Tab-separated table of C-alpha atoms in Angstrom:
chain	number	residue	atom	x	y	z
C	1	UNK	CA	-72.916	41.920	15.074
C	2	UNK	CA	-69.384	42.863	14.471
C	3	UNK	CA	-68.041	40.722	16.906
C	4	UNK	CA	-65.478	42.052	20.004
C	5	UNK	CA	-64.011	45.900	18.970
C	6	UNK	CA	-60.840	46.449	21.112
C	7	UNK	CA	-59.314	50.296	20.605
C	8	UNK	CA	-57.179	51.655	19.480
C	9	UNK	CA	-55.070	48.677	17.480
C	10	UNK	CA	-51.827	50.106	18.772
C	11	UNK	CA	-50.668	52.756	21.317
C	12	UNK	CA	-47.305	53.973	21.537
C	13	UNK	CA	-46.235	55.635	24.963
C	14	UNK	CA	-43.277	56.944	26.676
C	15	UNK	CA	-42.328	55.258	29.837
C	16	UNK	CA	-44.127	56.704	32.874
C	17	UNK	CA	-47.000	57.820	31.316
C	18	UNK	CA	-50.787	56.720	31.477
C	19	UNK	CA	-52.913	54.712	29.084
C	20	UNK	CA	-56.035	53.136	28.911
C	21	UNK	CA	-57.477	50.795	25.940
C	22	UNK	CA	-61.331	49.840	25.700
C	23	UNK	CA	-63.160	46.593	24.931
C	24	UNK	CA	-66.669	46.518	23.358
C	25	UNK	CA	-67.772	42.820	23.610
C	26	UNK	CA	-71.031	41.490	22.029
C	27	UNK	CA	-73.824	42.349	22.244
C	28	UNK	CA	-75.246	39.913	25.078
C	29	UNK	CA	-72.384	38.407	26.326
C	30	UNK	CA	-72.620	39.156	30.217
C	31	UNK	CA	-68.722	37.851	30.527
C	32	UNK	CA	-65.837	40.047	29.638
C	33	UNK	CA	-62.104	38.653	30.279
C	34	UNK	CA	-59.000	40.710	29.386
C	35	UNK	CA	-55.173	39.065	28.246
C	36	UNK	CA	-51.971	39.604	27.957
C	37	UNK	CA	-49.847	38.518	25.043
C	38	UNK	CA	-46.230	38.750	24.784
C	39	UNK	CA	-44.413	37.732	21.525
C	40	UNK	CA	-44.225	33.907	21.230
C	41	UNK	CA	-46.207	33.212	24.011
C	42	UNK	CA	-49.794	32.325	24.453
C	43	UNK	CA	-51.924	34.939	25.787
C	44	UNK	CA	-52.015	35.162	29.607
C	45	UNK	CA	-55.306	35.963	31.481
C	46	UNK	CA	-55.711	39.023	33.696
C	47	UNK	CA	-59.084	39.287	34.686
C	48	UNK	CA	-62.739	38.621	34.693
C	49	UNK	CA	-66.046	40.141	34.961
C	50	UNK	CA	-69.318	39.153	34.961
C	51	UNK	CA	-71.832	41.876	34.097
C	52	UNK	CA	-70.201	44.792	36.018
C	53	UNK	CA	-68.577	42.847	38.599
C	54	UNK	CA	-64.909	41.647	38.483
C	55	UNK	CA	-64.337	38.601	39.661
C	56	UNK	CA	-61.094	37.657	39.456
C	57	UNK	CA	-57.648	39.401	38.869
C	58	UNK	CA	-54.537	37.528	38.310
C	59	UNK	CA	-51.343	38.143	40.338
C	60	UNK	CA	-50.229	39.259	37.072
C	61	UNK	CA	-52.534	42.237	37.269
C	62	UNK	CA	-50.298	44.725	39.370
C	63	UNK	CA	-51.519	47.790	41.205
C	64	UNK	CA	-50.585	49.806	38.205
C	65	UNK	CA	-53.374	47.599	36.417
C	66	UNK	CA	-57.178	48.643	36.548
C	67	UNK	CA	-60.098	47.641	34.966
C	68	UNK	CA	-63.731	48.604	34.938
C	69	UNK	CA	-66.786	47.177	33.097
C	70	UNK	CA	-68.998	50.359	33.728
C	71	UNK	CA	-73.408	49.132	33.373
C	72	UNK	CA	-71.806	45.838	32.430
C	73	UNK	CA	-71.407	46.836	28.523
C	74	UNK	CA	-67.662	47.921	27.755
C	75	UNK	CA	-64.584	47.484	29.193
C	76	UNK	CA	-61.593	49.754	30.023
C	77	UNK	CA	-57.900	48.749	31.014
C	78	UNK	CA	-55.709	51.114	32.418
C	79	UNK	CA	-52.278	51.245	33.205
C	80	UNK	CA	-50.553	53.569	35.215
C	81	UNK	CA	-46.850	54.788	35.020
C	82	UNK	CA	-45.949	52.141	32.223
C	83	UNK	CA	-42.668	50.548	31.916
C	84	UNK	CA	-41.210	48.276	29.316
C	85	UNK	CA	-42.134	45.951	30.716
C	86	UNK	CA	-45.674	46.194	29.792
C	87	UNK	CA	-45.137	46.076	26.014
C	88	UNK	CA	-47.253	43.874	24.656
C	89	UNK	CA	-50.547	42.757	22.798
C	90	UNK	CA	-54.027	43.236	25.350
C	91	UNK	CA	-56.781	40.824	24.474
C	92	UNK	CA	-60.114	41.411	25.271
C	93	UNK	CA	-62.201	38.400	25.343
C	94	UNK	CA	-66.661	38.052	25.896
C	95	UNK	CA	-68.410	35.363	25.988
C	96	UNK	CA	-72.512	34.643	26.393
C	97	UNK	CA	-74.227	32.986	29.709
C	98	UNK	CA	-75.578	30.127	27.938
C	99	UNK	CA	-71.866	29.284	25.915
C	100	UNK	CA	-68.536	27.969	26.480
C	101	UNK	CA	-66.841	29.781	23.495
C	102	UNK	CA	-64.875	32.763	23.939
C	103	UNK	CA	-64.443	35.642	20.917
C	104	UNK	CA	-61.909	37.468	21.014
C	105	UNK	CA	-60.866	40.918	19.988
C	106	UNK	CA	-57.932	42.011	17.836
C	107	UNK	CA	-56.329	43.175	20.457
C	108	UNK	CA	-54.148	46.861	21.325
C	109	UNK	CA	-50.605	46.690	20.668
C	110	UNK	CA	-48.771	48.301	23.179
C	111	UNK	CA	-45.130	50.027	22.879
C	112	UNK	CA	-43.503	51.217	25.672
C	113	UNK	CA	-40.419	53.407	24.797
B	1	UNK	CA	-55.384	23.964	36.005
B	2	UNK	CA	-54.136	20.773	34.482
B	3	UNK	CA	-51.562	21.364	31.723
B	4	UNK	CA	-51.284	20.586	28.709
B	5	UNK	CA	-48.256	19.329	26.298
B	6	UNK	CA	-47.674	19.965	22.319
B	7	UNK	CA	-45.309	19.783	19.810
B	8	UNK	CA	-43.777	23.456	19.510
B	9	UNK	CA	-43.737	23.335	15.524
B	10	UNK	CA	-45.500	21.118	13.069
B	11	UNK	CA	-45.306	21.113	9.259
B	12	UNK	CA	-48.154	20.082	6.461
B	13	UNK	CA	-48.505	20.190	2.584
B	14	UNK	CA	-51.717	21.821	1.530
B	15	UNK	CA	-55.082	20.357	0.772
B	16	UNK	CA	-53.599	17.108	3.162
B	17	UNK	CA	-55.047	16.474	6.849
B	18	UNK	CA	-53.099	17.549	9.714
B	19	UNK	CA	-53.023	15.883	12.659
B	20	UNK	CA	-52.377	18.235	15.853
B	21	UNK	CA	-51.764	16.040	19.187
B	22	UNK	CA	-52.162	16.980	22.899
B	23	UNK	CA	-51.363	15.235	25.750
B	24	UNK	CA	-52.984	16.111	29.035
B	25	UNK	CA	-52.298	13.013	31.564
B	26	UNK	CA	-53.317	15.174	34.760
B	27	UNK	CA	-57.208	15.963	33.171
B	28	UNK	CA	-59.736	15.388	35.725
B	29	UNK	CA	-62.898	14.118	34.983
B	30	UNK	CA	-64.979	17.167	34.808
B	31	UNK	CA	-62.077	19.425	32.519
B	32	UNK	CA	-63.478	20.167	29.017
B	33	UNK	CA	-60.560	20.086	26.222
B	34	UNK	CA	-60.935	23.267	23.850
B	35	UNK	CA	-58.464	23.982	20.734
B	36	UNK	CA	-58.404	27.590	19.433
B	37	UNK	CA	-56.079	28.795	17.120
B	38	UNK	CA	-54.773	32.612	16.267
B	39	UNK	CA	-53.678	33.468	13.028
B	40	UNK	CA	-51.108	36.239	12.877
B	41	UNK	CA	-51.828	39.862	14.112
B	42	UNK	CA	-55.576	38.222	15.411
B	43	UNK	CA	-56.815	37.678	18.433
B	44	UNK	CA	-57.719	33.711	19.233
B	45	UNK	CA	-60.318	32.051	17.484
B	46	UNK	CA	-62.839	29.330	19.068
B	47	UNK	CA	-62.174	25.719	16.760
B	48	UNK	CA	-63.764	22.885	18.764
B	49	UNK	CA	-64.653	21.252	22.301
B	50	UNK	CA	-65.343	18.346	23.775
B	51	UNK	CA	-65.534	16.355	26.910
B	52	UNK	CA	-65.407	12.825	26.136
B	53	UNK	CA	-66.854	11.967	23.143
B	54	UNK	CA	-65.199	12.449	19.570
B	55	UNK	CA	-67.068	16.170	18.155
B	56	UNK	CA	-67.355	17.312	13.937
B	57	UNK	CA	-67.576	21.191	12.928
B	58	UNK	CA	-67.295	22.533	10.097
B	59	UNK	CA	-63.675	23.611	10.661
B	60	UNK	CA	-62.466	20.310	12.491
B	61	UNK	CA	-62.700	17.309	14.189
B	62	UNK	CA	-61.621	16.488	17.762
B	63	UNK	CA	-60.259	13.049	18.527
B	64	UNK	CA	-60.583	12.093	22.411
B	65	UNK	CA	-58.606	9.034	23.936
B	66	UNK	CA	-60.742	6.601	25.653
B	67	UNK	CA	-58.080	7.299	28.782
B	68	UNK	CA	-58.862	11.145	28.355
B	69	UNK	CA	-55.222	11.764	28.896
B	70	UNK	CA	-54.892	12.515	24.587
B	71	UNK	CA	-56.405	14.570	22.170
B	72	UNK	CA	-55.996	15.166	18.258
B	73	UNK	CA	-57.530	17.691	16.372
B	74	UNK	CA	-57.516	16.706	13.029
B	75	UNK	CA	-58.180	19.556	10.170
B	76	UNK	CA	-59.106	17.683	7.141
B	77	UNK	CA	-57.727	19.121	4.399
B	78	UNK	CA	-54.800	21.722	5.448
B	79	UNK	CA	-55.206	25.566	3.427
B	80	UNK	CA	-52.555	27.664	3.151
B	81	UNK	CA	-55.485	29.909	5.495
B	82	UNK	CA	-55.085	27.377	8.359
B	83	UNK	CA	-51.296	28.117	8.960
B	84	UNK	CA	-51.539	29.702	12.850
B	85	UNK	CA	-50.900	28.735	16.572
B	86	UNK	CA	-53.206	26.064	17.379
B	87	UNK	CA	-53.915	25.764	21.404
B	88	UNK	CA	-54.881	22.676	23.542
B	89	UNK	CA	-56.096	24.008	26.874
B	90	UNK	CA	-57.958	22.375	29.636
B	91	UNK	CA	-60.958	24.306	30.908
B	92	UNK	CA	-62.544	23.281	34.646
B	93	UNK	CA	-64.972	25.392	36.111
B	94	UNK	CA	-63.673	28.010	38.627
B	95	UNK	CA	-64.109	31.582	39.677
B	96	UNK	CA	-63.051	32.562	36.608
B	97	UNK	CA	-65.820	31.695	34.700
B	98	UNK	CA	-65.072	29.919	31.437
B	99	UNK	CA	-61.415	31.868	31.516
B	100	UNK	CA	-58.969	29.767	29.602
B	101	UNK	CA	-55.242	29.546	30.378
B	102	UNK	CA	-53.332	29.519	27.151
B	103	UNK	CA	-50.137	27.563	26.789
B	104	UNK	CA	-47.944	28.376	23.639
B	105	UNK	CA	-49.586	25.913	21.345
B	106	UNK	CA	-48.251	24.582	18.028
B	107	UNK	CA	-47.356	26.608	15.709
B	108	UNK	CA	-48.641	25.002	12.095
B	109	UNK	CA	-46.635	25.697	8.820
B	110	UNK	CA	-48.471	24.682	5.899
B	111	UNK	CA	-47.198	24.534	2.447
B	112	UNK	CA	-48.409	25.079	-1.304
């Protein structure tokens, strides 16, 4: 078990353009929760799924923001026409039925020039 | 979610205990308190949980008030490895799972 593999580590993109990072939780864990982390802040949730369904998005998840938990294995975030906004570090969090803990991922370090 | 309050910054000497306080006056009754912490360029790490009663791990102990409305968690003897953010956050059941939301914690500076 190598715990929660988020890739890649960092992505650097122009403004406008497309990207999309992937989660690979454990092995097991049926819940899958993606965050937001700006510098000197704590990370903010975006959304939740459980198996393949999401169940919750935050309002902080705009329509440029979509995610997708495909068989209910891995995860993928996109966002669409980036801004500078979006700069930041994208948590992927899992977590097993029978367990409050969450692990968490390294995370993808966005740049948005 | 209830909301929690911590100091921004706190400062220890290695191999001492460190004593992290959170105050959460607004907990209900059926809110769980959970400390992570996240070392730099990591994502969080799980520490410790509890509900009411005071909990042991091998990484720390949690100290509840009888009121609920406190919390310490108490590392026992600070390494220069334990210097991260450390977060206090309420957890109640909702559609979100066990989704936590994150204040910005207290960042711990420990010394040689």
């Amino acid at each position: 078990d190598t715990g929660v593999s988020q890739n890649p580590r960092h992505k650097i993109t122009k403004r406008g353009q497309n990207v999309t990072f992937r989660c690979d939780p454990i092995s097991e864990h049926n819940r899958l929760y993606w965050y937001r982390q700006t510098l000197g802040q704590g990370p903010e949730f975006l959304t939740y799924f459980q198996n393949e369904a999401q169940l919750e998005k935050s309002r902080l998840l705009s329509d440029r923001f979509s995610a997708e938990r495909p068989k209910g294995s891995f995860s993928t975030l996109e966002i669409q026409r980036t801004e500078q906004g979006d700069s930041a570090m994208y948590l992927c969090a899992s977590s097993h039925p029978d367990s409050e803990k969450l692990f968490f991922g390294s995370g993808t370090q966005l740049s948005v020039l | 979610d209830a909301k929690t309050t911590q100091p921004n910054s706190m400062e220890s000497n290695e191999e001492e205990p460190v004593h992290l306080p959170c105050n959460h006056s607004t907990i209900s009754g059926t809110d769980y308190i959970h400390w992570y912490r996240q070392l730099p360029s990591q994502g969080p790490e799980y520490v410790i949980h509890g509900l009411t009663s005071n909990v042991n791990n091998r990484m720390a102990s949690l100290a509840i008030a009888e009121d609920r409305k406190s919390s310490t968690l108490i590392l026992h003897r600070a390494t220069l490895r334990d210097a991260a953010v450390y977060y206090c956050i309420l957890r109640g059941y909702s559609n979100s799972g066990y989704a936590l939301n994150f204040g910005k914690g207290t960042s711990l500076l420990v010394t040689p």
